[in-house]
């Protein structure tokens, strides 16, 4: 059978564009449909603008420290509108880089919403249909509000990047990646920031001690964290929003940010008759090769609900391309993914938490917390945390957790070591780089706890 394309990709985010470019560069006929802006969540309404906002929000502290280093420095006022204009220009530039690079590789781009009609057919919003030998769904996800009265009053993370002005006082609901990163950003920009966390601690799923350390630092920096507290009532009162929490706490805010999780973009995407199966959360069910229940249809990235991280989506794209177009069956390796959460202070983490390591096997816990030189000199009280979990039996490093400036940069290289199967002895025989914070990784002497 003749097809219009060898590959039709749905979604112009990091994963979709990578798969489309690689396949087109091999000389295959490739099309890609994107209903919104090229670049997807990461570039347009996620990692990139978020990180720019983190940078913007860190200047007051940096200028404060500069004074202790002898500079006659004052910070002045923050101009959101000037920053936001500049940020949006950068996003426009990146969007056009994504589009141009895909086109240069020979990808035909459709700026259209599409639906999957059968195993090989895509329907565009103007009614036109295309056929493809393979379909790759990389449609991403979107932030969700909880199902409660007046939830539409608040914004979600997509809206943050288009704010006309900063709120004076903000409530963030949810203590996951997005809630905690946004709390640091708004707090740093001078917004009075509170969080409602329905559980007992922020950042569920990460190492307990690390979570506690970050929460303490955030609170000391000015974020008010209400734990065991979910909103139960919300009302607009004039230009304020009144919120009542499940613990009885009531307060008025200028705005609410729902950071209560994300959902895969699968609604009305695939006709039921096609046979692609979704899981309970609406994510596309795939095997180790990103293949769905329909052999010609594959899915990668957030739409599969595996690990919602840009570099993972990109790896899934590369593995898909190898498997389908290079005849080299490549499973996606989801083991030991290093990651950073751009809280303030920042966290870098790879491998098991203390709790998971202890569950798995007898574990030695090495940890140290200290005031880093640059900040201590300026009178900073905040401590950095370095934590390493080591197998008692094999000496293998099972997990590393770092909280402090540059934690994301450091954990990248720790990730390489762990991927190579490094032992504690390997770290110990590596010479320290002095004076740095990272040297703690190779000078951890005695375990602080032994978990049998
Ligand atoms: P998360 O699932 O990480 O966090 C959702 C938070 O909202 C949790 O604290 C959850 O509480 C809370 N919550 C959920 N429903 C309700 C409710 N009805 N009422 C009150 N609280 C609620 O989602 P995010 O949106 O923060 O992030 C989504 C994903 O995006 C992440 O998992 C990550 O993979 C990715 N991401 C990665 C980043 C990075 O790499 N730096 C940055 C941003 C996002 P509870 O814990 O009790 O369930």
XYZ file of C-alpha atoms and ligand atoms in Angstrom:
500
model
C 0.000 0.000 0.000
C 1.175 3.516 -0.866
C 1.192 6.050 1.966
C 1.471 9.845 1.809
C 4.201 9.730 4.463
C 6.555 7.208 6.019
C 5.990 8.895 9.383
C 3.342 11.279 10.683
C 4.239 12.844 14.046
C 1.567 14.408 16.238
C 3.066 17.114 18.444
C 5.868 19.624 17.856
C 7.489 19.391 21.292
C 10.952 18.141 22.165
C 10.158 14.457 21.548
C 8.080 14.851 18.401
C 10.488 17.225 16.677
C 13.500 15.024 17.458
C 11.841 11.928 15.994
C 10.631 13.843 12.932
C 14.025 15.413 12.219
C 16.016 12.197 12.643
C 13.645 10.289 10.371
C 13.502 13.008 7.697
C 17.304 13.328 7.739
C 17.452 9.645 6.798
C 15.557 10.486 3.619
C 12.109 9.359 4.755
C 8.950 11.325 4.017
C 7.847 12.891 7.295
C 5.013 15.192 8.365
C 4.365 16.748 11.766
C 1.201 18.389 13.091
C 1.218 20.938 15.898
C -1.953 22.738 16.945
C -0.210 25.316 19.104
C 3.369 26.590 18.998
C 6.398 24.604 17.851
C 8.621 23.741 20.798
C 5.860 22.332 22.980
C 5.646 22.420 26.756
C 9.376 22.601 27.476
C 10.193 25.505 25.197
C 6.980 27.512 25.253
C 5.357 26.989 28.668
C 7.679 24.870 30.771
C 11.379 24.318 31.370
C 12.740 27.232 29.335
C 10.577 30.166 30.482
C 10.561 28.671 34.001
C 14.359 28.655 34.133
C 14.499 32.240 32.817
C 12.123 33.198 35.629
C 14.312 31.370 38.142
C 17.291 33.414 36.930
C 15.270 36.639 37.199
C 14.137 35.801 40.709
C 17.650 35.088 42.011
C 19.038 38.613 41.507
C 17.854 40.181 44.782
C 19.768 37.577 46.781
C 22.829 37.885 44.544
C 22.862 41.657 44.925
C 22.451 41.268 48.690
C 25.558 39.062 48.753
C 27.419 41.453 46.453
C 27.255 44.108 49.181
C 29.073 41.752 51.545
C 31.748 41.353 48.904
C 32.361 45.082 48.886
C 30.085 46.238 46.092
C 27.975 49.323 46.515
C 25.002 47.450 45.046
C 21.268 47.958 45.382
C 18.598 46.006 43.566
C 15.896 48.607 42.772
C 12.479 47.615 41.410
C 11.619 44.619 39.274
C 9.890 45.430 35.984
C 7.796 42.372 35.121
C 6.642 43.851 31.857
C 10.214 44.474 30.632
C 11.287 40.969 31.655
C 8.203 39.309 30.234
C 8.605 41.086 26.863
C 12.203 39.934 26.696
C 11.284 36.389 27.754
C 8.589 36.180 25.091
C 11.021 37.402 22.427
C 13.341 34.564 23.427
C 10.486 32.053 23.221
C 9.562 33.381 19.741
C 13.183 32.906 18.692
C 13.306 29.340 19.999
C 9.959 28.515 18.412
C 11.253 29.628 15.060
C 14.485 27.630 15.545
C 12.396 24.513 16.170
C 10.257 25.138 13.101
C 13.178 26.029 10.820
C 15.284 23.057 11.897
C 12.408 20.655 11.297
C 11.718 22.172 7.884
C 15.410 22.169 6.963
C 15.481 18.449 7.704
C 12.608 18.067 5.216
C 9.676 17.729 7.630
C 6.323 18.987 6.312
C 4.649 20.917 9.139
C 0.893 21.199 9.494
C -0.269 23.871 11.933
C -3.418 22.007 12.749
C -5.129 19.899 15.348
C -5.396 16.335 14.095
C -7.152 13.118 14.993
C -6.117 9.535 14.381
C -8.850 7.908 12.307
C -7.365 4.454 11.789
C -4.034 2.643 12.011
C -2.590 4.714 9.153
C -4.879 7.727 8.724
C -4.694 11.203 10.217
C -7.442 13.801 9.823
C -6.564 17.505 9.940
C -8.912 20.161 11.322
C -9.814 21.354 7.796
C -11.140 17.864 6.997
C -8.139 16.860 4.849
C -6.743 13.375 5.511
C -3.193 12.003 5.191
C -1.947 8.458 5.388
C 1.298 7.298 6.954
C 3.051 3.973 7.327
C 3.845 4.875 10.947
C 2.183 7.328 13.311
C 4.051 8.722 16.311
C 1.960 10.395 18.989
C 3.978 12.937 20.980
C 1.080 15.162 21.956
C 2.296 15.990 25.490
C 0.148 16.917 28.445
C -1.549 19.871 30.076
C -1.953 21.200 33.613
C -5.221 20.406 35.372
C -7.346 22.137 37.979
C -9.046 20.017 40.626
C -12.721 19.324 40.135
C -14.195 21.851 42.574
C -16.478 24.885 42.502
C -14.791 28.098 41.285
C -11.520 26.334 40.391
C -11.576 28.317 37.141
C -10.800 31.461 39.168
C -7.172 30.438 39.525
C -4.492 30.163 36.857
C -2.426 27.136 35.827
C 1.277 27.069 34.968
C 0.595 27.801 31.259
C -0.892 31.162 32.305
C 2.080 32.269 34.409
C 4.178 33.096 31.367
C 1.478 35.418 29.999
C 0.729 37.339 33.202
C 0.207 41.053 32.548
C 1.423 41.970 36.030
C 2.731 40.115 39.065
C 0.202 39.490 41.839
C 1.029 41.094 45.185
C -0.029 38.000 47.097
C -0.296 34.526 45.619
C -1.566 31.136 46.757
C -0.023 28.095 45.089
C -1.975 24.860 45.477
C 0.120 21.689 45.150
C 3.608 20.845 46.312
C 5.040 18.940 43.344
C 7.751 20.091 40.923
C 5.717 22.930 39.483
C 4.261 24.231 42.755
C 7.649 24.320 44.492
C 9.532 25.840 41.558
C 6.890 28.525 41.113
C 6.901 29.282 44.845
C 10.638 30.002 44.681
C 10.232 32.164 41.598
C 7.354 34.304 42.876
C 8.871 34.616 46.326
C 12.172 35.725 44.786
C 10.377 38.287 42.639
C 8.898 39.854 45.758
C 5.420 38.300 45.661
C 3.996 37.296 49.063
C 3.747 33.558 48.422
C 1.814 30.858 50.272
C 1.343 27.197 49.455
C -1.451 24.781 50.307
C -0.080 21.231 50.458
C -2.634 18.513 51.096
C 0.015 16.074 52.421
C 2.501 16.500 55.228
C 5.428 17.558 53.053
C 6.313 19.005 49.616
C 7.785 16.962 46.735
C 6.210 13.585 47.352
C 8.287 10.707 45.984
C 11.679 12.295 46.619
C 14.073 11.486 49.501
C 12.382 12.454 52.803
C 15.345 14.260 54.349
C 15.924 16.184 51.125
C 12.263 17.220 50.997
C 12.419 18.436 54.587
C 15.627 20.363 53.953
C 14.158 22.154 50.919
C 10.904 22.938 52.736
C 12.842 24.466 55.665
C 14.931 26.590 53.313
C 11.854 27.730 51.365
C 10.104 28.704 54.588
C 13.181 30.602 55.796
C 13.272 32.443 52.483
C 9.698 33.610 53.027
C 7.320 31.059 51.489
C 4.457 30.196 53.840
C 3.709 26.485 53.555
C 0.384 25.239 54.914
C 0.634 21.467 55.183
C -2.309 19.078 55.494
C -4.352 21.753 53.780
C -6.280 21.559 50.494
C -8.699 24.279 49.388
C -12.307 23.407 50.151
C -13.995 26.709 49.238
C -13.022 29.488 46.849
C -14.838 32.739 46.158
C -14.079 35.883 44.230
C -14.400 38.851 46.595
C -13.932 42.090 44.653
C -10.459 41.934 43.131
C -9.351 39.334 45.694
C -9.846 35.591 45.925
C -10.948 34.173 49.255
C -9.848 30.623 49.992
C -10.738 28.280 52.813
C -8.470 25.317 53.471
C -9.370 21.870 54.768
C -7.604 22.718 58.063
C -9.901 25.716 58.548
C -7.325 28.320 57.455
C -8.966 31.226 55.575
C -7.183 33.951 53.657
C -7.557 36.381 50.760
C -5.094 36.406 47.869
C -4.688 38.347 44.640
C -4.492 35.145 42.634
C -4.294 31.345 42.857
C -1.976 29.086 40.905
C -3.146 25.500 40.562
C -0.067 23.266 40.497
C -2.083 20.127 41.049
C -0.654 17.904 38.352
C -0.814 17.331 34.611
C -2.790 15.061 32.298
C -1.866 13.521 28.947
C -3.342 15.205 25.841
C -5.357 12.236 24.626
C -8.877 13.635 24.735
C -10.596 13.308 21.324
C -7.248 12.449 19.745
C -7.686 8.837 18.681
C -10.932 7.321 17.380
C -11.933 4.466 19.664
C -12.162 2.049 16.742
C -8.403 2.423 16.140
C -7.657 0.199 19.134
C -4.988 2.294 20.908
C -5.429 1.585 24.625
C -5.187 4.222 27.352
C -4.471 3.682 31.040
C -6.643 4.880 33.914
C -5.151 8.375 33.762
C -5.717 8.697 30.026
C -2.063 8.048 29.095
C -1.315 5.956 26.010
C -0.277 2.419 26.880
C 3.024 1.478 25.227
C 5.596 -1.315 25.445
C 9.368 -0.999 25.981
C 9.719 0.181 22.369
C 7.023 2.876 22.689
C 4.695 0.786 20.525
C 0.972 1.019 21.280
C -1.533 -1.818 20.982
C -1.741 -0.934 17.261
C 1.538 -1.986 15.579
C 1.813 1.056 13.247
C 1.210 3.565 16.050
C 3.852 4.578 18.590
C 3.783 7.142 21.403
C 6.503 8.970 23.325
C 6.846 11.691 25.952
C 4.309 13.005 28.450
C 1.373 11.534 26.512
C 2.538 8.099 27.689
C 2.729 9.175 31.356
C 6.031 7.330 31.906
C 8.615 9.870 33.096
C 7.484 13.422 32.322
C 10.837 14.997 31.519
C 12.086 16.569 28.285
C 15.356 14.606 28.036
C 13.414 11.390 28.541
C 11.021 12.264 25.703
C 14.046 12.963 23.495
C 15.594 9.598 24.368
C 12.293 7.895 23.636
C 12.286 9.666 20.246
C 15.780 8.424 19.437
C 14.944 4.870 20.545
C 11.766 4.959 18.407
C 13.771 6.086 15.380
C 16.387 3.357 15.904
C 13.728 0.685 16.350
C 11.419 1.604 13.498
C 13.632 3.218 10.877
C 17.063 1.700 11.540
C 15.963 -1.875 12.192
C 17.795 -1.775 15.528
C 15.302 -2.679 18.259
C 16.148 -0.249 21.076
C 14.231 -0.297 24.355
C 14.017 2.960 26.267
C 16.263 2.999 29.316
C 14.375 4.638 32.188
C 16.851 3.570 34.850
C 18.907 6.083 36.903
C 17.596 9.287 35.355
C 19.335 12.267 36.949
C 17.013 15.204 37.429
C 16.896 18.666 38.936
C 14.078 20.508 40.605
C 14.659 24.234 40.307
C 13.431 25.056 43.747
C 15.320 27.726 45.677
C 17.579 26.171 46.832
C 17.904 23.834 43.883
C 17.809 20.024 44.123
C 19.692 17.505 42.017
C 18.877 13.852 42.428
C 19.684 10.496 40.888
C 18.874 6.969 41.969
C 17.053 5.755 45.050
C 15.806 7.770 48.006
C 16.908 6.634 51.468
C 13.476 5.107 51.990
C 13.538 3.122 48.729
C 17.159 2.067 49.195
C 16.433 0.777 52.706
C 13.456 -1.134 51.359
C 15.636 -2.727 48.699
C 18.703 -3.736 50.731
C 20.902 -2.910 53.765
C 22.087 0.646 53.152
C 24.756 2.989 54.445
C 23.604 6.604 54.573
C 26.283 9.270 54.132
C 25.185 12.873 54.538
C 26.591 16.284 55.276
C 25.024 19.723 55.525
C 27.119 22.868 55.707
C 27.163 26.561 54.864
C 28.897 26.957 51.489
C 31.859 29.329 51.343
C 30.427 31.972 49.023
C 27.229 32.446 51.026
C 28.770 31.884 54.478
C 31.189 34.748 53.806
C 28.181 36.988 53.226
C 26.507 35.824 56.419
C 24.132 33.386 54.692
C 22.658 30.830 57.091
C 21.380 28.352 54.514
C 23.091 24.985 54.394
C 23.694 22.826 51.373
C 22.924 19.123 51.683
C 24.906 16.268 50.159
C 23.567 12.789 50.661
C 24.755 9.454 49.314
C 23.154 6.039 49.740
C 25.442 3.066 49.434
C 24.759 -0.668 49.302
C 26.204 -2.293 52.392
C 26.840 -5.499 50.528
C 28.284 -4.327 47.194
C 29.485 -0.776 48.033
C 27.556 0.393 44.946
C 26.179 3.931 45.150
C 22.405 3.592 45.033
C 21.407 7.249 45.092
C 22.745 10.767 45.455
C 20.759 13.836 46.512
C 22.136 17.359 46.518
C 20.430 20.559 47.641
C 22.216 23.830 47.042
C 23.500 26.220 44.375
C 24.397 24.372 41.180
C 22.863 21.062 42.341
C 21.412 20.480 38.861
C 24.816 20.959 37.239
C 26.530 18.650 39.750
C 24.027 15.820 39.515
C 24.554 15.527 35.759
C 28.062 14.186 36.337
C 27.097 12.100 39.343
C 24.564 10.536 36.968
C 27.385 9.422 34.666
C 29.196 7.756 37.567
C 26.083 5.949 38.776
C 25.229 4.827 35.248
C 28.724 3.275 35.111
C 27.946 1.417 38.348
C 30.255 3.474 40.582
C 30.965 2.262 44.105
C 31.616 4.426 47.148
C 35.283 3.376 46.802
C 35.300 4.834 43.262
C 34.102 8.173 44.617
C 36.636 7.975 47.478
C 39.605 7.361 45.191
C 38.714 10.384 43.069
C 40.707 13.447 44.010
C 38.719 16.399 45.345
C 38.407 19.663 43.427
C 39.152 22.328 46.005
C 37.600 24.600 47.105
C 34.207 23.569 45.760
C 30.989 22.276 47.239
C 31.099 19.214 44.996
C 34.273 17.940 46.663
C 32.011 16.703 49.468
C 30.966 13.932 47.102
C 34.435 12.384 47.320
C 35.180 13.162 50.973
C 32.171 11.632 52.757
C 33.858 9.710 55.585
C 31.567 7.860 58.013
C 27.955 6.882 57.423
C 25.502 8.883 59.528
C 23.142 5.890 59.602
C 23.327 2.195 58.861
C 20.005 0.709 57.784
C 19.930 -3.087 58.005
P 3.069 16.682 40.547
O 2.292 15.448 40.359
O 4.535 16.636 40.738
O 2.479 17.496 41.795
C 1.107 17.732 41.955
C 0.875 18.303 43.335
O -0.470 18.697 43.457
C 1.164 17.321 44.462
O 1.715 18.026 45.550
C -0.243 16.796 44.802
O -0.356 16.396 46.124
C -1.059 18.056 44.586
N -2.470 17.824 44.276
C -2.975 17.059 43.305
N -4.316 17.132 43.285
C -4.669 17.972 44.289
C -5.908 18.445 44.796
N -7.051 18.070 44.242
N -5.880 19.309 45.838
C -4.712 19.675 46.405
N -3.506 19.263 45.965
C -3.480 18.427 44.926
O 2.675 17.588 39.306
P 3.302 18.902 38.692
O 2.200 19.501 37.920
O 3.998 19.714 39.716
O 4.410 18.362 37.695
C 4.050 17.423 36.668
C 5.281 16.766 36.112
O 5.982 17.682 35.304
C 6.292 16.304 37.151
O 5.986 15.046 37.648
C 7.582 16.329 36.405
O 7.792 15.080 35.806
C 7.353 17.390 35.347
N 8.123 18.610 35.675
C 9.483 18.544 35.765
C 10.231 19.653 36.105
C 11.716 19.537 36.231
O 12.281 18.575 35.747
N 12.401 20.464 36.885
C 9.597 20.942 36.366
C 8.170 20.903 36.255
C 7.476 19.786 35.930
P 0.087 14.922 46.589
O 1.577 14.934 46.669
O -0.567 14.772 47.915
O -0.453 13.978 45.554
